[in-house]
PDB file of C-alpha atoms and ligand atoms in Angstrom:
ATOM      1  CA  MET T   1      23.592  -3.537  -9.999  1.00 94.00           C
ATOM      2  CA  GLU T   2      21.975  -4.251  -6.734  1.00 98.00           C
ATOM      3  CA  THR T   3      19.407  -7.167  -5.881  1.00 98.00           C
ATOM      4  CA  THR T   4      16.726  -6.219  -3.303  1.00 98.00           C
ATOM      5  CA  LEU T   5      14.118  -8.099  -1.049  1.00 98.00           C
ATOM      6  CA  ILE T   6      10.492  -7.037  -1.316  1.00 98.00           C
ATOM      7  CA  PHE T   7       7.478  -8.468  -0.327  1.00 98.00           C
ATOM      8  CA  VAL T   8       3.730  -8.208  -1.036  1.00 99.00           C
ATOM      9  CA  LYS T   9       2.519  -8.017   2.464  1.00 98.00           C
ATOM     10  CA  PRO T  10      -0.521  -9.862   3.712  1.00 98.00           C
ATOM     11  CA  ASP T  11      -2.784  -6.555   3.235  1.00 98.00           C
ATOM     12  CA  GLY T  12      -1.752  -6.297  -0.411  1.00 98.00           C
ATOM     13  CA  VAL T  13      -2.514  -9.767  -0.886  1.00 98.00           C
ATOM     14  CA  GLN T  14      -5.883  -9.854   0.942  1.00 98.00           C
ATOM     15  CA  ARG T  15      -6.970  -6.509  -1.292  1.00 98.00           C
ATOM     16  CA  GLY T  16      -5.777  -8.131  -4.512  1.00 98.00           C
ATOM     17  CA  LEU T  17      -3.341  -5.676  -5.382  1.00 98.00           C
ATOM     18  CA  ILE T  18      -0.302  -8.345  -5.874  1.00 98.00           C
ATOM     19  CA  GLY T  19      -0.505  -7.485  -9.539  1.00 98.00           C
ATOM     20  CA  ARG T  20      -0.856  -3.751  -9.054  1.00 98.00           C
ATOM     21  CA  ILE T  21       2.033  -3.699  -6.516  1.00 98.00           C
ATOM     22  CA  ILE T  22       4.363  -5.941  -9.028  1.00 98.00           C
ATOM     23  CA  THR T  23       3.602  -3.616 -11.954  1.00 98.00           C
ATOM     24  CA  LYS T  24       4.908  -0.560 -10.203  1.00 98.00           C
ATOM     25  CA  PHE T  25       8.043  -2.206  -9.848  1.00 98.00           C
ATOM     26  CA  GLU T  26       8.193  -3.907 -13.374  1.00 98.00           C
ATOM     27  CA  GLU T  27       7.340  -0.548 -15.007  1.00 97.00           C
ATOM     28  CA  LYS T  28      10.072   1.381 -13.398  1.00 98.00           C
ATOM     29  CA  GLY T  29      12.058  -1.128 -15.087  1.00 97.00           C
ATOM     30  CA  LEU T  30      13.502  -3.468 -12.281  1.00 98.00           C
ATOM     31  CA  GLN T  31      14.114  -7.087 -13.001  1.00 98.00           C
ATOM     32  CA  ILE T  32      11.971 -10.133 -11.202  1.00 98.00           C
ATOM     33  CA  VAL T  33      14.781 -12.275 -10.883  1.00 98.00           C
ATOM     34  CA  GLY T  34      13.023 -14.004  -7.894  1.00 98.00           C
ATOM     35  CA  LEU T  35       9.351 -14.499  -7.304  1.00 98.00           C
ATOM     36  CA  LYS T  36       6.988 -16.893  -4.722  1.00 98.00           C
ATOM     37  CA  MET T  37       4.196 -16.793  -2.622  1.00 98.00           C
ATOM     38  CA  MET T  38       4.421 -17.966   1.065  1.00 98.00           C
ATOM     39  CA  LYS T  39       3.656 -18.065   4.440  1.00 98.00           C
ATOM     40  CA  LEU T  40       5.709 -16.340   6.917  1.00 98.00           C
ATOM     41  CA  SER T  41       6.037 -18.902   9.837  1.00 98.00           C
ATOM     42  CA  GLU T  42       6.656 -16.857  13.320  1.00 98.00           C
ATOM     43  CA  SER T  43      10.025 -17.635  13.326  1.00 98.00           C
ATOM     44  CA  LEU T  44      10.841 -15.945   9.889  1.00 98.00           C
ATOM     45  CA  ALA T  45       9.279 -13.477  10.905  1.00 98.00           C
ATOM     46  CA  LYS T  46      10.636 -12.638  13.902  1.00 98.00           C
ATOM     47  CA  LYS T  47      14.209 -13.542  12.465  1.00 98.00           C
ATOM     48  CA  HIS T  48      13.174 -11.101   9.606  1.00 98.00           C
ATOM     49  CA  TYR T  49      12.183  -8.159  12.014  1.00 98.00           C
ATOM     50  CA  SER T  50      14.798  -8.623  14.893  1.00 97.00           C
ATOM     51  CA  VAL T  51      15.950  -5.211  14.398  1.00 96.00           C
ATOM     52  CA  HIS T  52      12.610  -4.192  16.010  1.00 98.00           C
ATOM     53  CA  LYS T  53      12.185  -6.262  18.617  1.00 98.00           C
ATOM     54  CA  GLY T  54      11.363  -4.684  21.928  1.00 98.00           C
ATOM     55  CA  LYS T  55       9.187  -1.876  20.453  1.00 98.00           C
ATOM     56  CA  PRO T  56       5.819  -1.555  21.182  1.00 98.00           C
ATOM     57  CA  PHE T  57       4.696  -2.115  17.757  1.00 97.00           C
ATOM     58  CA  TYR T  58       6.498  -5.374  17.198  1.00 98.00           C
ATOM     59  CA  PRO T  59       4.162  -7.953  18.570  1.00 98.00           C
ATOM     60  CA  GLY T  60       1.335  -6.608  16.392  1.00 98.00           C
ATOM     61  CA  LEU T  61       3.826  -6.324  13.271  1.00 98.00           C
ATOM     62  CA  ILE T  62       4.701 -10.174  14.223  1.00 98.00           C
ATOM     63  CA  LYS T  63       0.871 -10.981  13.978  1.00 98.00           C
ATOM     64  CA  TYR T  64      -0.021  -8.966  10.790  1.00 98.00           C
ATOM     65  CA  VAL T  65       2.897 -10.465   8.591  1.00 98.00           C
ATOM     66  CA  THR T  66       1.987 -14.152   9.643  1.00 98.00           C
ATOM     67  CA  SER T  67      -1.586 -13.719   9.330  1.00 98.00           C
ATOM     68  CA  GLY T  68      -1.903 -14.680   5.677  1.00 98.00           C
ATOM     69  CA  PRO T  69       0.575 -15.195   2.224  1.00 98.00           C
ATOM     70  CA  ILE T  70       2.846 -12.828   0.975  1.00 98.00           C
ATOM     71  CA  VAL T  71       4.780 -12.442  -2.494  1.00 99.00           C
ATOM     72  CA  ALA T  72       8.378 -12.630  -2.041  1.00 98.00           C
ATOM     73  CA  LEU T  73      10.248 -10.741  -4.676  1.00 98.00           C
ATOM     74  CA  ALA T  74      14.022 -10.607  -5.602  1.00 98.00           C
ATOM     75  CA  LEU T  75      14.435  -7.746  -7.719  1.00 98.00           C
ATOM     76  CA  ARG T  76      17.355  -6.386  -9.615  1.00 98.00           C
ATOM     77  CA  GLY T  77      18.809  -3.049 -10.950  1.00 97.00           C
ATOM     78  CA  PRO T  78      20.999  -0.183 -10.681  1.00 96.00           C
ATOM     79  CA  ARG T  79      20.481   1.261  -7.212  1.00 97.00           C
ATOM     80  CA  ALA T  80      17.622  -1.117  -7.006  1.00 98.00           C
ATOM     81  CA  ILE T  81      17.409  -0.535  -2.931  1.00 98.00           C
ATOM     82  CA  GLU T  82      17.355   3.050  -2.962  1.00 98.00           C
ATOM     83  CA  THR T  83      14.768   3.042  -6.130  1.00 98.00           C
ATOM     84  CA  CYS T  84      12.722   0.373  -4.535  1.00 98.00           C
ATOM     85  CA  ARG T  85      12.031   2.663  -1.244  1.00 98.00           C
ATOM     86  CA  LYS T  86      11.213   5.339  -3.061  1.00 98.00           C
ATOM     87  CA  LEU T  87       8.743   3.469  -4.972  1.00 98.00           C
ATOM     88  CA  MET T  88       7.106   2.522  -1.903  1.00 98.00           C
ATOM     89  CA  GLY T  89       6.698   5.603  -0.363  1.00 98.00           C
ATOM     90  CA  ALA T  90       7.188   6.467   3.327  1.00 98.00           C
ATOM     91  CA  THR T  91       6.215   3.928   6.094  1.00 98.00           C
ATOM     92  CA  PHE T  92       2.802   4.831   6.901  1.00 97.00           C
ATOM     93  CA  GLY T  93      -0.045   5.479   3.836  1.00 97.00           C
ATOM     94  CA  TYR T  94      -1.347   8.640   5.118  1.00 98.00           C
ATOM     95  CA  LYS T  95       2.613  10.426   5.012  1.00 98.00           C
ATOM     96  CA  ALA T  96       3.419   8.502   1.509  1.00 98.00           C
ATOM     97  CA  GLU T  97       3.301  10.577  -1.336  1.00 98.00           C
ATOM     98  CA  PRO T  98       1.040  10.190  -3.887  1.00 98.00           C
ATOM     99  CA  GLY T  99       2.412   7.847  -6.623  1.00 98.00           C
ATOM    100  CA  THR T 100       4.094   5.576  -4.180  1.00 98.00           C
ATOM    101  CA  ILE T 101       2.663   2.388  -3.565  1.00 98.00           C
ATOM    102  CA  ARG T 102       2.011   3.252   0.126  1.00 98.00           C
ATOM    103  CA  GLY T 103       0.794   6.788  -1.261  1.00 98.00           C
ATOM    104  CA  ASP T 104      -1.606   5.329  -3.691  1.00 98.00           C
ATOM    105  CA  PHE T 105      -3.006   2.361  -1.969  1.00 98.00           C
ATOM    106  CA  GLY T 106      -2.815   2.721   1.700  1.00 96.00           C
ATOM    107  CA  ILE T 107      -3.842   5.361   4.696  1.00 97.00           C
ATOM    108  CA  SER T 108      -3.186   2.987   7.359  1.00 96.00           C
ATOM    109  CA  GLY T 109      -0.369   3.351  10.335  1.00 93.00           C
ATOM    110  CA  SER T 110       0.690  -0.212  10.134  1.00 92.00           C
ATOM    111  CA  PHE T 111      -0.858  -2.016   7.420  1.00 98.00           C
ATOM    112  CA  ASN T 112       1.308  -0.969   4.487  1.00 98.00           C
ATOM    113  CA  LEU T 113       1.380  -3.493   1.731  1.00 98.00           C
ATOM    114  CA  VAL T 114       4.872  -3.793   0.612  1.00 98.00           C
ATOM    115  CA  HIS T 115       8.508  -4.834   2.593  1.00 98.00           C
ATOM    116  CA  GLY T 116      11.707  -3.617   0.970  1.00 98.00           C
ATOM    117  CA  SER T 117      15.786  -4.018   2.235  1.00 98.00           C
ATOM    118  CA  ASP T 118      16.812  -0.681   3.487  1.00 98.00           C
ATOM    119  CA  SER T 119      20.556  -1.575   2.894  1.00 98.00           C
ATOM    120  CA  PRO T 120      22.840  -3.684   0.647  1.00 98.00           C
ATOM    121  CA  GLU T 121      23.435  -5.385   4.294  1.00 98.00           C
ATOM    122  CA  ALA T 122      20.116  -6.218   4.938  1.00 98.00           C
ATOM    123  CA  ALA T 123      19.313  -7.083   1.354  1.00 98.00           C
ATOM    124  CA  LYS T 124      22.087  -9.680   1.306  1.00 98.00           C
ATOM    125  CA  THR T 125      20.261 -11.230   4.679  1.00 98.00           C
ATOM    126  CA  GLU T 126      16.660 -10.929   3.527  1.00 98.00           C
ATOM    127  CA  LEU T 127      17.060 -12.690   0.317  1.00 98.00           C
ATOM    128  CA  ALA T 128      18.966 -15.588   2.084  1.00 98.00           C
ATOM    129  CA  LEU T 129      16.050 -15.843   4.275  1.00 98.00           C
ATOM    130  CA  TYR T 130      13.626 -16.256   1.571  1.00 98.00           C
ATOM    131  CA  PHE T 131      15.285 -17.349  -1.555  1.00 98.00           C
ATOM    132  CA  GLY T 132      17.661 -20.267  -1.874  1.00 97.00           C
ATOM    133  CA  LYS T 133      20.376 -19.941  -4.778  1.00 91.00           C
ATOM    134  CA  LYS T 134      18.351 -22.093  -6.544  1.00 95.00           C
ATOM    135  CA  GLU T 135      15.806 -20.254  -6.851  1.00 97.00           C
ATOM    136  CA  LEU T 136      16.941 -17.243  -7.978  1.00 98.00           C
ATOM    137  CA  CYS T 137      17.090 -16.896 -11.992  1.00 97.00           C
ATOM    138  CA  ASP T 138      19.877 -15.275 -13.349  1.00 96.00           C
ATOM    139  CA  TRP T 139      18.126 -14.549 -16.852  1.00 97.00           C
ATOM    140  CA  LYS T 140      19.427 -11.620 -19.000  1.00 95.00           C
ATOM    141  CA  PRO T 141      16.633  -9.048 -20.232  1.00 94.00           C
ATOM    142  CA  ALA T 142      16.820  -8.133 -23.775  1.00 94.00           C
ATOM    143  CA  LEU T 143      16.276  -4.706 -23.196  1.00 92.00           C
ATOM    144  CA  MET T 144      19.037  -4.817 -20.572  1.00 91.00           C
ATOM    145  CA  GLU T 145      21.128  -2.041 -22.300  1.00 92.00           C
ATOM    146  CA  GLN T 146      18.369   0.453 -23.323  1.00 93.00           C
ATOM    147  CA  VAL T 147      16.899   0.038 -19.866  1.00 94.00           C
ATOM    148  CA  PHE T 148      19.495  -0.074 -17.175  1.00 93.00           C
ATOM    149  CA  GLY T 149      21.846   2.155 -19.369  1.00 90.00           C
ATOM    150  CA  SER T 150      25.634   2.133 -18.494  1.00 77.00           C
ATOM    151  CA  GLU T 151      25.545   1.823 -14.741  1.00 60.00           C
TER     152      GLU T 151
HETATM  153  N1  LIG J 201       5.540  -0.157  12.086  1.00 95.21           N
HETATM  154  C1  LIG J 201       4.076  -0.118  12.780  1.00 95.21           C
HETATM  155  N2  LIG J 201       4.434   0.885  13.709  1.00 95.21           N
HETATM  156  C2  LIG J 201       5.334   1.590  13.872  1.00 95.21           C
HETATM  157  C3  LIG J 201       6.262   1.382  13.217  1.00 95.21           C
HETATM  158  C4  LIG J 201       6.482   0.586  12.109  1.00 95.21           C
HETATM  159  O1  LIG J 201       3.466  -0.937  12.351  1.00 95.21           O
HETATM  160  O2  LIG J 201       5.410   2.172  14.652  1.00 95.21           O
HETATM  161  C5  LIG J 201       5.374  -1.638  11.428  1.00 95.21           C
HETATM  162  C6  LIG J 201       5.318  -1.236   9.713  1.00 95.21           C
HETATM  163  O3  LIG J 201       4.423  -2.580   9.164  1.00 95.21           O
HETATM  164  C7  LIG J 201       6.482  -1.118   9.151  1.00 95.21           C
HETATM  165  C8  LIG J 201       7.029  -2.383   9.978  1.00 95.21           C
HETATM  166  O4  LIG J 201       6.981  -2.287  10.987  1.00 95.21           O
HETATM  167  O5  LIG J 201       6.507  -1.325   7.740  1.00 95.21           O
HETATM  168  C9  LIG J 201       8.542  -2.233   9.956  1.00 95.21           C
HETATM  169  O6  LIG J 201       9.076  -1.042  10.434  1.00 95.21           O
HETATM  170  P1  LIG J 201      10.176   0.054   9.581  1.00 95.21           P
HETATM  171  O7  LIG J 201      10.855   0.928  10.177  1.00 95.21           O
HETATM  172  O8  LIG J 201      11.289  -0.792   9.714  1.00 95.21           O
HETATM  173  O9  LIG J 201       9.439   0.382   8.113  1.00 95.21           O
HETATM  174  P2  LIG J 201       9.567   0.334   6.517  1.00 95.21           P
HETATM  175  O10 LIG J 201      11.344  -0.097   6.750  1.00 95.21           O
HETATM  176  O11 LIG J 201       8.664  -0.829   6.821  1.00 95.21           O
HETATM  177  O12 LIG J 201       9.179   1.431   6.167  1.00 95.21           O
HETATM  178 MG1  LIG J 202      12.295  -1.349   7.807  1.00 95.21          MG
END
């Protein structure tokens, strides 16, 4: 079982897509164990995207993710990290497959609606950036056996 960090980016919030984006993950069977709206400070945004520091798109990326509120989610399930990345689709909307969040809702080469951790290490670090231990809710879904199976 894995837990991953997702956030609906400011364009997703502004476009009124919070519910539809969260629904994609919920319908898949991922369990929400953390959820909050917040505005990223510049320092948190820079910490989060430190791997991209120095790249040409970095200044625009920081401006974009701090431009308005985001909705952060901690999602749990078997292979949650890879599964969420698949549901999100390729980085840019114009490349992302239909059926994915980015493929269905976006066409931009920078504003792409959603972030998701890309490895177990990133998930661990990113979850700690957005959620305190007490903010994560460790609940047992009633249909857990049916939805998650034996894994
Ligand atoms: N980004 C951008 N231009 C680029 C590459 C990335 O604006 O050429 C932005 C985009 O919002 C992307 C984020 O930077 O989601 C982080 O890039 P990464 O390659 O990690 O993509 P992701 O993991 O979000 O698919
Ligand atoms: Mg990334």
